[in-house]
Amino acid sequence: MSPRIGLDLPTILQAAVEIADIRGLEEVTLASLAQKLDVRSPSLYNHVNGLSGLRSKLAVHGLEQLLHVMTQAVVGRSGDDAVRELGKAYVAFARAHPGLYDATLRAPDPQDEEVRRLAGETVDLVVRALQAYELKDDAALHAVRGLRSLLHGFSSLEQRGGFGLPLDLDVSFRLLLDTFLAGLHEMKRRAKAEAKPN
Amino acid sequence: MSPRIGLDLPTILQAAVEIADIRGLEEVTLASLAQKLDVRSPSLYNHVNGLSGLRSKLAVHGLEQLLHVMTQAVVGRSGDDAVRELGKAYVAFARAHPGLYDATLRAPDPQDEEVRRLAGETVDLVVRALQAYELKDDAALHAVRGLRSLLHGFSSLEQRGGFGLPLDLDVSFRLLLDTFLAGLHEMKRRAKAEAKPN
DNA sequence: TATAATAACTAATGATATTAGTTTTTGCAA
DNA sequence: TTGCAAAAACTAATATCATTAGTTATTATA
């Protein structure tokens, strides 16, 4: 019987994540969210800057969580082991939170300071995980892009049911990572072979 | 001054593609499309089954074009050359038609007969392009998934501005393909080394 | 205890998709 | 050539959504 339900940002985000993960990101509307929270939709404007503001918050929230699980995955590891665990953590997150994962990529204003900071931290983390391959200068950054492309591509296609074939997805993913890692080793070998003759 | 403007499906799709590529897929609404075609939005229902029907048609249209450019890219080639050209054609398509490319992945009902046919043809094409690597049985299909993951991941992140770093994208892409191909060669070498001792 | 800020609300507007029912044009058959 | 049926446009109406303006109730603080 009351204005003052006790709504706050964490509560709102949690509800939004639930809708996103279960029904899909497109189903996260101010209307559906308000209904879930037992509130009229204009009330949400007291906490969030409209639908686009909500999406931004959701993106940042997802990036934070993703960075966290990736960080946990690589601590105390290096080389192939680190990359493999990083990859497994990435797709596990995307599988556990399909809607939230979607939100991290859709609409996140690249200008947003928070988004830039998290993106930078993530790149740093992966660069460190790739240290063992002795990639010089830009090569390490290119490798980060490559790894991210492959992780996102796999996750995205898996979510969209883009893989029609009746073939074990975990095997596909393991082989993909193995192939990429074998490639990295080969590139490292070539780089050394090229450097030595000088 | 007339019912009978002369609307037909190709015209509608062309207009939808233009909106999608220039303003983004989300901006393809029956309202915006009707305005562009100088028609009232209910008229579109004579040609297309609502917004979702339009999206389906758009997805199929995009898949057809993508398959076409990929096919052109591999004819007369094999091995690394074929895969490289295939990859270049894929990202070139995604760059030239960002909205249409988006449409091929969003919402395409996997049940849709047309979508299944095109997906199957695409897999066949890539399997053939990978013949040189002598992958046996499922390994070829896993490799197709891997290649597609990497191509889609790169294209998707490039479009969303997901790569914040000031680093040449074409170089990143070339290195990614090189790494993957080096990995494939290495996997082939390992498979042979394992087979010989028997 | 009174007041100011906050957080809920109702009401209203504009955009969208969609359906129902209407009109006009066109193509084809008598 | 004429008339009729189907197709393709239309208008009108409804429902859902986001958003803004303005209101009311609650809480915190002076």
Short mmCIF file of C-alpha atoms (C1' of nucleotides) in Angstrom, two decimals:
data_model
loop_
_atom_site.label_atom_id
_atom_site.label_comp_id
_atom_site.label_asym_id
_atom_site.label_seq_id
_atom_site.Cartn_x
_atom_site.Cartn_y
_atom_site.Cartn_z
CA MET A 1 0.00 0.00 0.00
CA SER A 2 2.67 2.44 -0.86
CA PRO A 3 4.87 4.47 -2.94
CA ARG A 4 8.33 3.44 -1.67
CA ILE A 5 8.56 -0.16 -2.59
CA GLY A 6 12.25 -0.12 -1.96
CA LEU A 7 13.45 -0.42 -5.50
CA ASP A 8 17.14 0.06 -6.16
CA LEU A 9 19.58 -0.43 -9.00
CA PRO A 10 20.90 -3.87 -8.00
CA THR A 11 17.36 -5.21 -7.68
CA ILE A 12 16.45 -3.79 -11.06
CA LEU A 13 19.54 -5.22 -12.73
CA GLN A 14 18.96 -8.63 -11.22
CA ALA A 15 15.43 -8.72 -12.56
CA ALA A 16 16.62 -7.52 -15.96
CA VAL A 17 19.29 -10.22 -16.08
CA GLU A 18 16.71 -12.88 -15.30
CA ILE A 19 14.46 -11.75 -18.11
CA ALA A 20 17.39 -11.47 -20.51
CA ASP A 21 18.78 -14.90 -19.73
CA ILE A 22 15.47 -16.71 -19.76
CA ARG A 23 13.43 -14.90 -22.39
CA GLY A 24 16.11 -13.14 -24.40
CA LEU A 25 17.51 -9.63 -24.39
CA GLU A 26 14.79 -8.28 -26.68
CA GLU A 27 12.23 -9.17 -24.04
CA VAL A 28 13.85 -6.82 -21.56
CA THR A 29 11.48 -3.89 -21.86
CA LEU A 30 10.55 -1.30 -19.30
CA ALA A 31 7.09 -2.81 -19.36
CA SER A 32 8.17 -6.40 -18.68
CA LEU A 33 10.66 -5.27 -16.08
CA ALA A 34 8.11 -3.11 -14.28
CA GLN A 35 5.65 -5.97 -14.23
CA LYS A 36 8.23 -8.34 -12.76
CA LEU A 37 9.08 -5.77 -10.09
CA ASP A 38 5.46 -4.96 -9.35
CA VAL A 39 5.79 -1.35 -10.26
CA ARG A 40 4.54 0.99 -12.99
CA SER A 41 7.04 1.50 -15.75
CA PRO A 42 7.52 5.27 -15.30
CA SER A 43 8.79 4.52 -11.80
CA LEU A 44 11.88 2.95 -13.32
CA TYR A 45 12.99 6.36 -14.55
CA ASN A 46 13.88 7.23 -10.99
CA HIS A 47 16.67 4.68 -11.15
CA VAL A 48 17.64 4.35 -14.75
CA ASN A 49 17.77 6.64 -17.74
CA GLY A 50 15.08 4.98 -19.80
CA LEU A 51 15.49 1.84 -21.82
CA SER A 52 18.82 2.87 -23.29
CA GLY A 53 20.16 3.69 -19.84
CA LEU A 54 19.07 0.29 -18.62
CA ARG A 55 20.84 -1.38 -21.51
CA SER A 56 24.03 0.49 -20.75
CA LYS A 57 23.94 -0.54 -17.10
CA LEU A 58 23.26 -4.10 -18.16
CA ALA A 59 26.23 -4.06 -20.54
CA VAL A 60 28.58 -2.78 -17.86
CA HIS A 61 27.21 -5.27 -15.37
CA GLY A 62 27.86 -8.12 -17.80
CA LEU A 63 31.34 -6.92 -18.69
CA GLU A 64 32.24 -6.80 -15.00
CA GLN A 65 31.10 -10.35 -14.44
CA LEU A 66 32.78 -11.62 -17.58
CA LEU A 67 36.06 -9.98 -16.64
CA HIS A 68 35.75 -11.50 -13.19
CA VAL A 69 35.31 -15.08 -14.34
CA MET A 70 38.10 -14.65 -16.88
CA THR A 71 40.41 -13.33 -14.20
CA GLN A 72 39.62 -16.24 -11.93
CA ALA A 73 40.32 -18.62 -14.78
CA VAL A 74 43.87 -17.49 -15.46
CA VAL A 75 45.25 -16.89 -11.98
CA GLY A 76 48.20 -19.14 -11.35
CA ARG A 77 48.32 -20.45 -14.89
CA SER A 78 50.35 -19.70 -17.98
CA GLY A 79 50.74 -20.73 -21.58
CA ASP A 80 48.33 -23.15 -23.19
CA ASP A 81 46.81 -23.99 -19.85
CA ALA A 82 45.93 -20.37 -19.16
CA VAL A 83 44.44 -19.80 -22.60
CA ARG A 84 42.41 -22.98 -22.44
CA GLU A 85 40.94 -22.13 -19.06
CA LEU A 86 40.28 -18.59 -20.20
CA GLY A 87 38.42 -19.90 -23.20
CA LYS A 88 36.41 -22.36 -21.17
CA ALA A 89 35.43 -19.65 -18.72
CA TYR A 90 34.37 -17.37 -21.55
CA VAL A 91 32.01 -19.84 -23.21
CA ALA A 92 30.76 -21.06 -19.85
CA PHE A 93 29.75 -17.52 -19.01
CA ALA A 94 28.03 -17.05 -22.35
CA ARG A 95 26.17 -20.31 -21.83
CA ALA A 96 25.13 -19.53 -18.28
CA HIS A 97 24.06 -15.98 -19.10
CA PRO A 98 23.07 -15.83 -22.75
CA GLY A 99 21.03 -12.66 -22.38
CA LEU A 100 23.54 -10.84 -20.25
CA TYR A 101 26.34 -11.89 -22.60
CA ASP A 102 24.32 -10.50 -25.46
CA ALA A 103 23.95 -7.24 -23.60
CA THR A 104 27.71 -6.82 -23.30
CA LEU A 105 27.98 -6.58 -27.06
CA ARG A 106 24.80 -4.90 -28.10
CA ALA A 107 24.54 -1.16 -27.85
CA PRO A 108 27.39 -0.64 -25.43
CA ASP A 109 28.40 2.88 -26.26
CA PRO A 110 32.15 2.67 -26.91
CA GLN A 111 32.39 6.22 -25.63
CA ASP A 112 31.16 5.16 -22.22
CA GLU A 113 34.00 5.58 -19.77
CA GLU A 114 33.10 2.48 -17.78
CA VAL A 115 32.92 0.35 -20.89
CA ARG A 116 36.31 1.60 -22.06
CA ARG A 117 37.90 0.88 -18.72
CA LEU A 118 36.55 -2.67 -18.60
CA ALA A 119 37.54 -3.32 -22.21
CA GLY A 120 41.04 -2.13 -21.45
CA GLU A 121 41.34 -4.30 -18.37
CA THR A 122 40.15 -7.30 -20.32
CA VAL A 123 42.71 -6.74 -23.05
CA ASP A 124 45.45 -6.44 -20.42
CA LEU A 125 44.37 -9.67 -18.82
CA VAL A 126 44.49 -11.58 -22.08
CA VAL A 127 47.80 -10.04 -23.07
CA ARG A 128 49.25 -11.35 -19.85
CA ALA A 129 47.77 -14.77 -20.49
CA LEU A 130 49.51 -14.78 -23.86
CA GLN A 131 52.93 -13.81 -22.51
CA ALA A 132 54.33 -17.30 -22.91
CA TYR A 133 54.14 -17.01 -26.68
CA GLU A 134 56.69 -14.20 -26.76
CA LEU A 135 54.70 -12.17 -29.23
CA LYS A 136 56.39 -8.87 -29.85
CA ASP A 137 54.82 -5.45 -29.99
CA ASP A 138 51.55 -5.38 -31.84
CA ALA A 139 51.60 -9.12 -32.40
CA ALA A 140 50.30 -9.69 -28.90
CA LEU A 141 47.42 -7.30 -29.47
CA HIS A 142 46.58 -8.92 -32.78
CA ALA A 143 46.57 -12.26 -31.00
CA VAL A 144 44.18 -10.90 -28.37
CA ARG A 145 41.83 -9.84 -31.13
CA GLY A 146 42.11 -13.23 -32.71
CA LEU A 147 41.37 -15.10 -29.54
CA ARG A 148 38.46 -12.86 -28.76
CA SER A 149 37.08 -13.26 -32.27
CA LEU A 150 37.16 -16.99 -31.95
CA LEU A 151 35.62 -17.04 -28.48
CA HIS A 152 32.88 -14.61 -29.35
CA GLY A 153 32.20 -16.26 -32.69
CA PHE A 154 31.82 -19.67 -31.14
CA SER A 155 29.62 -18.41 -28.30
CA SER A 156 27.48 -16.31 -30.54
CA LEU A 157 26.87 -19.05 -33.08
CA GLU A 158 26.21 -21.58 -30.37
CA GLN A 159 23.58 -19.33 -28.82
CA ARG A 160 21.84 -18.57 -32.07
CA GLY A 161 21.69 -22.25 -32.89
CA GLY A 162 23.91 -21.42 -35.84
CA PHE A 163 25.49 -24.83 -35.74
CA GLY A 164 22.97 -27.09 -37.36
CA LEU A 165 25.07 -30.21 -37.36
CA PRO A 166 24.56 -32.96 -34.78
CA LEU A 167 28.08 -32.79 -33.51
CA ASP A 168 29.40 -32.38 -29.99
CA LEU A 169 29.89 -28.69 -29.31
CA ASP A 170 32.47 -29.18 -26.58
CA VAL A 171 34.63 -31.21 -28.93
CA SER A 172 34.35 -28.52 -31.58
CA PHE A 173 35.40 -25.90 -29.11
CA ARG A 174 38.34 -27.91 -27.76
CA LEU A 175 39.60 -28.56 -31.27
CA LEU A 176 39.25 -24.92 -32.20
CA LEU A 177 41.30 -23.84 -29.21
CA ASP A 178 43.86 -26.58 -29.89
CA THR A 179 44.19 -25.46 -33.48
CA PHE A 180 44.62 -21.83 -32.50
CA LEU A 181 47.22 -22.71 -29.87
CA ALA A 182 49.11 -24.94 -32.29
CA GLY A 183 49.06 -22.01 -34.69
CA LEU A 184 50.45 -19.66 -32.06
CA HIS A 185 53.30 -22.06 -31.33
CA GLU A 186 54.03 -22.39 -35.01
CA MET A 187 54.08 -18.61 -35.44
CA LYS A 188 56.47 -18.36 -32.53
CA ARG A 189 58.72 -21.01 -34.08
CA ARG A 190 58.72 -19.19 -37.41
CA ALA A 191 59.54 -15.89 -35.77
CA LYS A 192 62.54 -17.47 -34.05
CA ALA A 193 63.74 -19.17 -37.20
CA GLU A 194 63.61 -15.86 -38.94
CA ALA A 195 65.46 -14.03 -36.20
CA LYS A 196 68.31 -16.47 -35.78
CA PRO A 197 69.98 -16.19 -39.20
CA ASN A 198 70.68 -12.51 -38.58
CA MET B 1 -3.16 8.73 -56.70
CA SER B 2 -3.56 5.00 -56.73
CA PRO B 3 -3.76 1.68 -55.17
CA ARG B 4 -1.43 -0.47 -57.28
CA ILE B 5 1.89 1.17 -56.86
CA GLY B 6 3.63 -1.85 -58.24
CA LEU B 7 5.20 -3.11 -55.09
CA ASP B 8 6.78 -6.53 -55.17
CA LEU B 9 9.01 -8.62 -52.96
CA PRO B 10 12.35 -7.78 -54.62
CA THR B 11 11.62 -4.07 -54.34
CA ILE B 12 10.66 -4.45 -50.70
CA LEU B 13 13.77 -6.46 -49.90
CA GLN B 14 16.02 -3.98 -51.64
CA ALA B 15 14.59 -1.13 -49.61
CA ALA B 16 14.89 -3.14 -46.42
CA VAL B 17 18.52 -3.95 -47.18
CA GLU B 18 19.29 -0.28 -47.72
CA ILE B 19 17.79 0.68 -44.39
CA ALA B 20 19.54 -2.19 -42.63
CA ASP B 21 22.95 -1.43 -44.10
CA ILE B 22 22.80 2.30 -43.58
CA ARG B 23 20.80 2.74 -40.39
CA GLY B 24 21.09 -0.67 -38.80
CA LEU B 25 18.86 -3.73 -38.67
CA GLU B 26 16.84 -2.41 -35.72
CA GLU B 27 15.73 0.49 -37.86
CA VAL B 28 14.08 -1.82 -40.33
CA THR B 29 10.48 -1.45 -39.19
CA LEU B 30 7.31 -1.77 -41.19
CA ALA B 31 6.83 1.93 -40.59
CA SER B 32 10.24 3.03 -41.88
CA LEU B 33 10.01 0.63 -44.78
CA ALA B 34 6.54 1.81 -45.75
CA GLN B 35 7.67 5.41 -45.63
CA LYS B 36 10.64 4.68 -47.87
CA LEU B 37 8.38 2.90 -50.34
CA ASP B 38 5.69 5.58 -50.22
CA VAL B 39 3.04 3.24 -48.97
CA ARG B 40 1.01 2.71 -45.79
CA SER B 41 2.44 0.04 -43.57
CA PRO B 42 -0.55 -2.33 -43.67
CA SER B 43 0.00 -2.60 -47.42
CA LEU B 44 3.19 -4.49 -46.76
CA TYR B 45 1.16 -7.38 -45.39
CA ASN B 46 0.16 -8.20 -48.93
CA HIS B 47 3.75 -9.20 -49.67
CA VAL B 48 5.24 -10.22 -46.39
CA ASN B 49 4.01 -11.89 -43.25
CA GLY B 50 4.46 -8.97 -40.90
CA LEU B 51 7.72 -7.86 -39.39
CA SER B 52 8.86 -11.37 -38.52
CA GLY B 53 8.12 -12.54 -42.05
CA LEU B 54 10.15 -9.66 -43.42
CA ARG B 55 13.05 -10.59 -41.19
CA SER B 56 12.94 -14.17 -42.35
CA LYS B 57 12.99 -13.14 -45.99
CA LEU B 58 15.84 -10.79 -45.26
CA ALA B 59 17.81 -13.57 -43.56
CA VAL B 60 17.36 -15.91 -46.50
CA HIS B 61 18.23 -13.14 -48.94
CA GLY B 62 21.45 -12.46 -47.05
CA LEU B 63 22.40 -16.12 -46.77
CA GLU B 64 21.98 -16.52 -50.51
CA GLN B 65 24.25 -13.59 -51.23
CA LEU B 66 26.82 -14.69 -48.69
CA LEU B 67 26.90 -18.21 -50.10
CA HIS B 68 27.31 -16.74 -53.56
CA VAL B 69 30.33 -14.61 -52.76
CA MET B 70 31.91 -17.46 -50.82
CA THR B 71 31.40 -19.79 -53.75
CA GLN B 72 32.98 -17.32 -56.14
CA ALA B 73 35.91 -16.97 -53.78
CA VAL B 74 36.89 -20.63 -53.73
CA VAL B 75 36.36 -21.72 -57.31
CA GLY B 76 39.60 -22.91 -58.79
CA ARG B 77 41.49 -22.73 -55.52
CA SER B 78 42.51 -25.17 -52.85
CA GLY B 79 44.34 -25.36 -49.56
CA ASP B 80 45.48 -22.23 -47.78
CA ASP B 81 44.73 -20.13 -50.81
CA ALA B 82 41.12 -21.24 -50.88
CA VAL B 83 40.60 -20.69 -47.16
CA ARG B 84 42.20 -17.27 -47.27
CA GLU B 85 40.06 -16.11 -50.16
CA LEU B 86 36.99 -17.57 -48.51
CA GLY B 87 37.75 -15.64 -45.35
CA LYS B 88 38.40 -12.42 -47.20
CA ALA B 89 35.13 -12.76 -49.07
CA TYR B 90 33.26 -13.40 -45.83
CA VAL B 91 34.48 -10.31 -44.02
CA ALA B 92 34.18 -8.22 -47.17
CA PHE B 93 30.53 -9.17 -47.36
CA ALA B 94 29.96 -8.36 -43.72
CA ARG B 95 31.65 -5.00 -44.21
CA ALA B 96 29.73 -4.13 -47.35
CA HIS B 97 26.38 -5.22 -45.92
CA PRO B 98 26.52 -4.89 -42.16
CA GLY B 99 22.77 -4.83 -41.71
CA LEU B 100 22.07 -7.66 -44.09
CA TYR B 101 24.83 -9.71 -42.51
CA ASP B 102 23.25 -9.08 -39.14
CA ALA B 103 19.96 -10.30 -40.49
CA THR B 104 21.44 -13.64 -41.52
CA LEU B 105 22.16 -14.44 -37.90
CA ARG B 106 19.35 -12.78 -36.04
CA ALA B 107 16.03 -14.52 -35.84
CA PRO B 108 16.56 -16.95 -38.68
CA ASP B 109 14.27 -19.76 -37.67
CA PRO B 110 16.47 -22.86 -37.83
CA GLN B 111 13.35 -24.81 -38.71
CA ASP B 112 12.92 -22.79 -41.91
CA GLU B 113 13.47 -25.13 -44.83
CA GLU B 114 15.20 -22.49 -46.94
CA VAL B 115 17.56 -21.58 -44.12
CA ARG B 116 18.45 -25.22 -43.54
CA ARG B 117 19.15 -25.78 -47.21
CA LEU B 118 21.43 -22.76 -47.44
CA ALA B 119 23.22 -23.67 -44.24
CA GLY B 120 23.83 -27.15 -45.57
CA GLU B 121 25.16 -25.87 -48.87
CA THR B 122 27.49 -23.51 -47.07
CA VAL B 123 28.87 -26.27 -44.88
CA ASP B 124 29.46 -28.42 -47.98
CA LEU B 125 31.30 -25.59 -49.67
CA VAL B 126 33.63 -25.06 -46.74
CA VAL B 127 34.21 -28.78 -46.28
CA ARG B 128 35.38 -28.91 -49.87
CA ALA B 129 37.64 -25.93 -49.34
CA LEU B 130 39.22 -27.77 -46.42
CA GLN B 131 39.85 -30.99 -48.32
CA ALA B 132 43.57 -30.36 -48.61
CA TYR B 133 43.99 -30.79 -44.88
CA GLU B 134 42.93 -34.43 -45.00
CA LEU B 135 40.73 -34.13 -41.95
CA LYS B 136 38.95 -37.37 -41.32
CA ASP B 137 35.32 -37.89 -40.48
CA ASP B 138 34.00 -35.40 -37.99
CA ALA B 139 37.26 -33.51 -37.87
CA ALA B 140 36.37 -31.72 -41.10
CA LEU B 141 33.02 -30.63 -39.67
CA HIS B 142 34.64 -29.44 -36.47
CA ALA B 143 37.08 -27.45 -38.57
CA VAL B 144 34.20 -25.88 -40.48
CA ARG B 145 32.68 -24.79 -37.19
CA GLY B 146 36.00 -23.39 -36.09
CA LEU B 147 36.54 -21.41 -39.25
CA ARG B 148 33.01 -20.07 -39.14
CA SER B 149 33.40 -19.11 -35.49
CA LEU B 150 36.48 -17.15 -36.25
CA LEU B 151 35.04 -15.43 -39.31
CA HIS B 152 31.80 -14.53 -37.61
CA GLY B 153 33.52 -13.46 -34.43
CA PHE B 154 35.86 -11.15 -36.23
CA SER B 155 33.12 -9.66 -38.41
CA SER B 156 30.73 -9.24 -35.54
CA LEU B 157 33.24 -7.55 -33.27
CA GLU B 158 34.47 -5.33 -36.06
CA GLN B 159 30.93 -4.16 -36.77
CA ARG B 160 30.08 -3.50 -33.16
CA GLY B 161 33.25 -1.50 -32.75
CA GLY B 162 34.31 -4.12 -30.25
CA PHE B 163 37.94 -3.63 -31.09
CA GLY B 164 38.89 -0.50 -29.26
CA LEU B 165 42.57 -0.59 -30.04
CA PRO B 166 44.08 1.59 -32.76
CA LEU B 167 45.48 -1.33 -34.69
CA ASP B 168 45.08 -2.23 -38.35
CA LEU B 169 42.09 -4.53 -38.69
CA ASP B 170 43.23 -6.13 -41.91
CA VAL B 171 46.50 -7.12 -40.31
CA SER B 172 44.65 -8.61 -37.37
CA PHE B 173 42.48 -10.61 -39.69
CA ARG B 174 45.36 -11.85 -41.82
CA LEU B 175 47.27 -12.96 -38.75
CA LEU B 176 44.22 -14.70 -37.35
CA LEU B 177 43.74 -16.67 -40.55
CA ASP B 178 47.47 -17.44 -40.73
CA THR B 179 47.44 -18.73 -37.19
CA PHE B 180 44.41 -20.90 -37.82
CA LEU B 181 45.92 -22.32 -41.00
CA ALA B 182 49.24 -22.98 -39.31
CA GLY B 183 47.26 -24.78 -36.63
CA LEU B 184 45.45 -26.90 -39.19
CA HIS B 185 48.75 -27.92 -40.76
CA GLU B 186 50.14 -28.79 -37.38
CA MET B 187 47.10 -30.90 -36.54
CA LYS B 188 47.51 -32.70 -39.84
CA ARG B 189 51.17 -33.35 -39.08
CA ARG B 190 50.31 -34.70 -35.65
CA ALA B 191 47.63 -36.97 -37.04
CA LYS B 192 50.13 -38.44 -39.51
CA ALA B 193 52.81 -38.91 -36.88
CA GLU B 194 50.30 -40.79 -34.80
CA ALA B 195 49.16 -42.98 -37.64
CA LYS B 196 52.58 -44.04 -38.93
CA PRO B 197 53.89 -46.02 -35.94
CA ASN B 198 51.07 -48.53 -36.32
"C1'" DT C 1 7.72 18.90 14.16
"C1'" DA C 2 7.92 20.93 9.73
"C1'" DT C 3 9.88 20.90 5.36
"C1'" DA C 4 12.43 19.38 1.40
"C1'" DA C 5 13.89 15.68 -1.41
"C1'" DT C 6 12.80 11.29 -3.13
"C1'" DA C 7 10.23 7.70 -5.14
"C1'" DA C 8 6.32 6.12 -6.25
"C1'" DC C 9 2.00 7.21 -8.86
"C1'" DT C 10 -1.71 8.70 -12.79
"C1'" DA C 11 -2.55 10.70 -17.13
"C1'" DA C 12 -1.39 11.77 -21.68
"C1'" DT C 13 1.28 11.53 -26.11
"C1'" DG C 14 3.46 9.44 -29.91
"C1'" DA C 15 5.42 5.46 -32.26
"C1'" DT C 16 4.85 0.88 -33.58
"C1'" DA C 17 2.63 -3.67 -35.21
"C1'" DT C 18 -1.33 -5.79 -36.37
"C1'" DT C 19 -6.22 -6.82 -37.71
"C1'" DA C 20 -10.63 -5.86 -39.91
"C1'" DG C 21 -13.01 -4.15 -43.28
"C1'" DT C 22 -13.19 -1.13 -47.66
"C1'" DT C 23 -12.02 0.50 -52.22
"C1'" DT C 24 -9.75 0.43 -56.44
"C1'" DT C 25 -7.42 -1.63 -60.04
"C1'" DT C 26 -6.27 -5.26 -63.02
"C1'" DG C 27 -6.55 -9.55 -65.51
"C1'" DC C 28 -9.24 -12.94 -67.46
"C1'" DA C 29 -13.25 -15.23 -69.09
"C1'" DA C 30 -17.69 -15.07 -71.11
"C1'" DT D 1 -16.13 -5.67 -75.11
"C1'" DT D 2 -17.91 -6.24 -70.76
"C1'" DG D 3 -18.26 -7.95 -66.28
"C1'" DC D 4 -16.46 -10.24 -62.37
"C1'" DA D 5 -13.17 -12.01 -59.18
"C1'" DA D 6 -8.76 -11.63 -57.13
"C1'" DA D 7 -5.13 -8.79 -55.74
"C1'" DA D 8 -3.24 -4.81 -53.80
"C1'" DA D 9 -3.73 -0.80 -52.09
"C1'" DC D 10 -6.32 1.87 -48.58
"C1'" DT D 11 -8.67 3.75 -43.80
"C1'" DA D 12 -9.88 2.89 -39.18
"C1'" DA D 13 -9.23 0.85 -34.91
"C1'" DT D 14 -6.74 -1.64 -31.15
"C1'" DA D 15 -2.96 -3.00 -28.25
"C1'" DT D 16 1.72 -2.48 -26.61
"C1'" DC D 17 5.56 0.17 -25.67
"C1'" DA D 18 8.57 4.34 -24.24
"C1'" DT D 19 8.52 8.63 -22.56
"C1'" DT D 20 7.15 13.11 -20.36
"C1'" DA D 21 4.49 16.01 -17.23
"C1'" DG D 22 2.52 16.68 -13.27
"C1'" DT D 23 0.79 14.69 -8.63
"C1'" DT D 24 1.00 12.41 -4.18
"C1'" DA D 25 2.90 10.08 -0.50
"C1'" DT D 26 6.86 8.83 2.24
"C1'" DT D 27 11.16 9.47 4.25
"C1'" DA D 28 14.93 11.94 6.11
"C1'" DT D 29 16.69 15.89 8.02
"C1'" DA D 30 16.92 20.45 9.83
#
